[in-house]
PDB file of C-alpha atoms in Angstrom:
ATOM      1  CA  MET Q  26       0.000   0.000   0.000  1.00  0.00           C
ATOM      2  CA  THR Q  27       1.047   3.613  -0.461  1.00  0.00           C
ATOM      3  CA  PRO Q  28       0.416   6.800   1.503  1.00  0.00           C
ATOM      4  CA  ASP Q  29      -2.254   7.671  -1.086  1.00  0.00           C
ATOM      5  CA  ASP Q  30      -3.951   4.298  -0.474  1.00  0.00           C
ATOM      6  CA  PHE Q  31      -3.899   4.923   3.287  1.00  0.00           C
ATOM      7  CA  ARG Q  32      -5.430   8.379   2.728  1.00  0.00           C
ATOM      8  CA  ARG Q  33      -8.110   7.013   0.371  1.00  0.00           C
ATOM      9  CA  LEU Q  34      -9.159   4.271   2.794  1.00  0.00           C
ATOM     10  CA  ALA Q  35      -9.158   6.593   5.824  1.00  0.00           C
ATOM     11  CA  LEU Q  36     -11.238   9.233   4.059  1.00  0.00           C
ATOM     12  CA  ALA Q  37     -13.719   6.623   2.816  1.00  0.00           C
ATOM     13  CA  LEU Q  38     -14.960   6.194   6.393  1.00  0.00           C
ATOM     14  CA  PRO Q  39     -18.039   8.271   7.277  1.00  0.00           C
ATOM     15  CA  GLU Q  40     -17.270  11.864   8.224  1.00  0.00           C
ATOM     16  CA  ALA Q  41     -13.512  11.259   8.343  1.00  0.00           C
ATOM     17  CA  VAL Q  42     -11.502  14.378   7.595  1.00  0.00           C
ATOM     18  CA  GLU Q  43      -7.837  15.010   6.965  1.00  0.00           C
ATOM     19  CA  SER Q  44      -6.024  17.487   9.180  1.00  0.00           C
ATOM     20  CA  SER Q  45      -2.559  17.780  10.721  1.00  0.00           C
ATOM     21  CA  HIS Q  46      -0.770  18.219  13.995  1.00  0.00           C
ATOM     22  CA  MET Q  47       2.910  18.577  14.845  1.00  0.00           C
ATOM     23  CA  GLY Q  48       3.791  18.387  11.139  1.00  0.00           C
ATOM     24  CA  THR Q  49       2.054  15.030  10.643  1.00  0.00           C
ATOM     25  CA  VAL Q  50      -1.026  14.320   8.544  1.00  0.00           C
ATOM     26  CA  ASP Q  51      -3.865  12.959  10.636  1.00  0.00           C
ATOM     27  CA  PHE Q  52      -7.362  11.624  10.077  1.00  0.00           C
ATOM     28  CA  ARG Q  53     -10.173  12.492  12.442  1.00  0.00           C
ATOM     29  CA  VAL Q  54     -13.772  11.670  13.121  1.00  0.00           C
ATOM     30  CA  GLY Q  55     -14.042  14.281  15.839  1.00  0.00           C
ATOM     31  CA  ARG Q  56     -10.848  12.852  17.373  1.00  0.00           C
ATOM     32  CA  ILE Q  57      -7.711  11.484  15.697  1.00  0.00           C
ATOM     33  CA  PHE Q  58      -7.956   7.818  14.713  1.00  0.00           C
ATOM     34  CA  ALA Q  59      -4.946   7.575  12.363  1.00  0.00           C
ATOM     35  CA  THR Q  60      -1.857   9.441  11.204  1.00  0.00           C
ATOM     36  CA  LEU Q  61       0.314   9.211   8.135  1.00  0.00           C
ATOM     37  CA  GLY Q  62       4.023   9.780   7.649  1.00  0.00           C
ATOM     38  CA  TYR Q  63       5.466   9.107  11.095  1.00  0.00           C
ATOM     39  CA  PRO Q  64       8.246   8.183  11.637  1.00  0.00           C
ATOM     40  CA  ASN Q  65       8.632   8.518   7.847  1.00  0.00           C
ATOM     41  CA  ALA Q  66       6.593   8.353   4.636  1.00  0.00           C
ATOM     42  CA  GLY Q  67       6.606   4.547   4.693  1.00  0.00           C
ATOM     43  CA  PHE Q  68       4.391   4.370   7.785  1.00  0.00           C
ATOM     44  CA  GLY Q  69       0.890   5.057   8.956  1.00  0.00           C
ATOM     45  CA  MET Q  70      -0.455   4.749  12.488  1.00  0.00           C
ATOM     46  CA  VAL Q  71      -3.799   3.503  13.738  1.00  0.00           C
ATOM     47  CA  GLN Q  72      -5.057   4.028  17.267  1.00  0.00           C
ATOM     48  CA  LEU Q  73      -6.296   0.643  18.517  1.00  0.00           C
ATOM     49  CA  THR Q  74      -7.058  -0.817  21.906  1.00  0.00           C
ATOM     50  CA  ARG Q  75      -4.112  -2.596  23.525  1.00  0.00           C
ATOM     51  CA  GLU Q  76      -5.917  -5.909  23.085  1.00  0.00           C
ATOM     52  CA  HIS Q  77      -6.506  -5.334  19.374  1.00  0.00           C
ATOM     53  CA  GLN Q  78      -2.917  -4.141  18.988  1.00  0.00           C
ATOM     54  CA  ASP Q  79      -1.647  -7.384  20.540  1.00  0.00           C
ATOM     55  CA  ILE Q  80      -3.755  -9.393  18.091  1.00  0.00           C
ATOM     56  CA  VAL Q  81      -2.721  -7.579  14.897  1.00  0.00           C
ATOM     57  CA  VAL Q  82       0.963  -7.471  15.866  1.00  0.00           C
ATOM     58  CA  GLY Q  83       0.829 -11.191  16.665  1.00  0.00           C
ATOM     59  CA  VAL Q  84      -0.925 -12.135  13.421  1.00  0.00           C
ATOM     60  CA  GLU Q  85       0.833  -9.687  11.058  1.00  0.00           C
ATOM     61  CA  PRO Q  86       4.188  -8.725  12.641  1.00  0.00           C
ATOM     62  CA  ARG Q  87       5.604  -7.517   9.311  1.00  0.00           C
ATOM     63  CA  VAL Q  88       2.682  -5.103   8.884  1.00  0.00           C
ATOM     64  CA  PHE Q  89       2.037  -3.894  12.446  1.00  0.00           C
ATOM     65  CA  ARG Q  90       4.206  -2.890  15.394  1.00  0.00           C
ATOM     66  CA  PRO Q  91       3.521  -0.850  18.519  1.00  0.00           C
ATOM     67  CA  VAL Q  92       4.631   2.775  18.410  1.00  0.00           C
ATOM     68  CA  PRO Q  93       7.699   3.018  20.676  1.00  0.00           C
ATOM     69  CA  GLY Q  94       7.125   4.453  24.145  1.00  0.00           C
ATOM     70  CA  ALA Q  95       4.006   5.443  26.033  1.00  0.00           C
ATOM     71  CA  TRP Q  96       1.790   5.946  22.963  1.00  0.00           C
ATOM     72  CA  GLY Q  97       2.397   2.352  21.937  1.00  0.00           C
ATOM     73  CA  LEU Q  98       1.399   1.194  25.406  1.00  0.00           C
ATOM     74  CA  LYS Q  99      -1.933   2.945  24.814  1.00  0.00           C
ATOM     75  CA  GLY Q 100      -2.592   1.121  21.515  1.00  0.00           C
ATOM     76  CA  ALA Q 101      -0.905   3.401  18.972  1.00  0.00           C
ATOM     77  CA  THR Q 102       0.141   0.954  16.261  1.00  0.00           C
ATOM     78  CA  LEU Q 103       2.472   1.568  13.322  1.00  0.00           C
ATOM     79  CA  VAL Q 104       1.511   0.219   9.904  1.00  0.00           C
ATOM     80  CA  VAL Q 105       4.350  -0.634   7.506  1.00  0.00           C
ATOM     81  CA  LEU Q 106       2.620   0.469   4.312  1.00  0.00           C
ATOM     82  CA  ALA Q 107       4.779  -1.563   1.926  1.00  0.00           C
ATOM     83  CA  GLU Q 108       3.826  -4.758   3.779  1.00  0.00           C
ATOM     84  CA  ALA Q 109       0.083  -4.090   4.114  1.00  0.00           C
ATOM     85  CA  ASP Q 110      -2.624  -5.246   1.737  1.00  0.00           C
ATOM     86  CA  GLU Q 111      -5.885  -3.386   1.224  1.00  0.00           C
ATOM     87  CA  PRO Q 112      -8.207  -5.621   3.271  1.00  0.00           C
ATOM     88  CA  THR Q 113      -5.792  -5.617   6.222  1.00  0.00           C
ATOM     89  CA  LEU Q 114      -5.293  -1.860   6.126  1.00  0.00           C
ATOM     90  CA  ARG Q 115      -9.020  -1.210   5.661  1.00  0.00           C
ATOM     91  CA  GLY Q 116      -9.801  -3.360   8.709  1.00  0.00           C
ATOM     92  CA  ALA Q 117      -7.216  -1.617  10.891  1.00  0.00           C
ATOM     93  CA  LEU Q 118      -8.409   1.843   9.867  1.00  0.00           C
ATOM     94  CA  GLU Q 119     -12.030   0.908  10.484  1.00  0.00           C
ATOM     95  CA  ALA Q 120     -11.212  -0.497  13.918  1.00  0.00           C
ATOM     96  CA  ALA Q 121      -9.387   2.728  14.823  1.00  0.00           C
ATOM     97  CA  TRP Q 122     -12.221   4.846  13.394  1.00  0.00           C
ATOM     98  CA  ARG Q 123     -14.853   2.929  15.402  1.00  0.00           C
ATOM     99  CA  LEU Q 124     -13.008   3.736  18.645  1.00  0.00           C
ATOM    100  CA  LYS Q 125     -13.331   7.465  17.984  1.00  0.00           C
ATOM    101  CA  ALA Q 126     -16.666   7.646  16.125  1.00  0.00           C
ATOM    102  CA  ASN Q 127     -19.957   8.387  17.842  1.00  0.00           C
ATOM    103  CA  ARG Q 128     -23.036   6.178  17.562  1.00  0.00           C
ATOM    104  CA  ARG Q 129     -24.546   8.226  14.738  1.00  0.00           C
ATOM    105  CA  GLN Q 130     -21.345   7.920  12.706  1.00  0.00           C
ATOM    106  CA  VAL Q 131     -21.133   4.160  13.339  1.00  0.00           C
ATOM    107  CA  ALA Q 132     -24.768   3.887  12.192  1.00  0.00           C
ATOM    108  CA  LEU Q 133     -23.786   5.640   8.937  1.00  0.00           C
ATOM    109  CA  LEU Q 134     -21.086   3.035   8.331  1.00  0.00           C
ATOM    110  CA  GLU Q 135     -23.458   0.175   9.118  1.00  0.00           C
ATOM    111  CA  ALA Q 136     -26.201   1.647   6.895  1.00  0.00           C
ATOM    112  CA  GLY Q 137     -23.738   1.734   4.017  1.00  0.00           C
ATOM    113  CA  ARG Q 138     -23.237  -2.024   4.392  1.00  0.00           C
ATOM    114  CA  THR Q 139     -26.887  -3.024   4.609  1.00  0.00           C
ATOM    115  CA  PRO Q 140     -28.163  -4.386   1.296  1.00  0.00           C
ATOM    116  CA  ALA Q 141     -30.967  -2.279  -0.119  1.00  0.00           C
ATOM    117  CA  ALA Q 142     -34.401  -3.823   0.270  1.00  0.00           C
ATOM    118  CA  SER Q 143     -35.811  -5.336  -2.888  1.00  0.00           C
ATOM    119  CA  SER Q 144     -38.961  -3.796  -4.268  1.00  0.00           C
TER     120      SER Q 144
END
């Protein structure tokens, strides 16, 4: 995956917007759920729970690793973009988004997945 792929997938989530802080691109749904370009252009970051972080790092250690230091202990998880595939990255971004989204926003995502009723 590329930084543009990360951006496309992050912004495809309901009401996600791109912003920045401390010179880093971030993606927000009210609060930051992901960043791009830290520690360099080859990485993204998703904010997961510690439990989810442990799972993804254990299953895909080439793709995911905890952010060093205190942020990593709180679930901040680096994504090695060159190692990620689209379904894996989409799932990680959605998980991070769900942690920051409100119920109305989650309902928008779910509504987008519900097959339209046949007439």
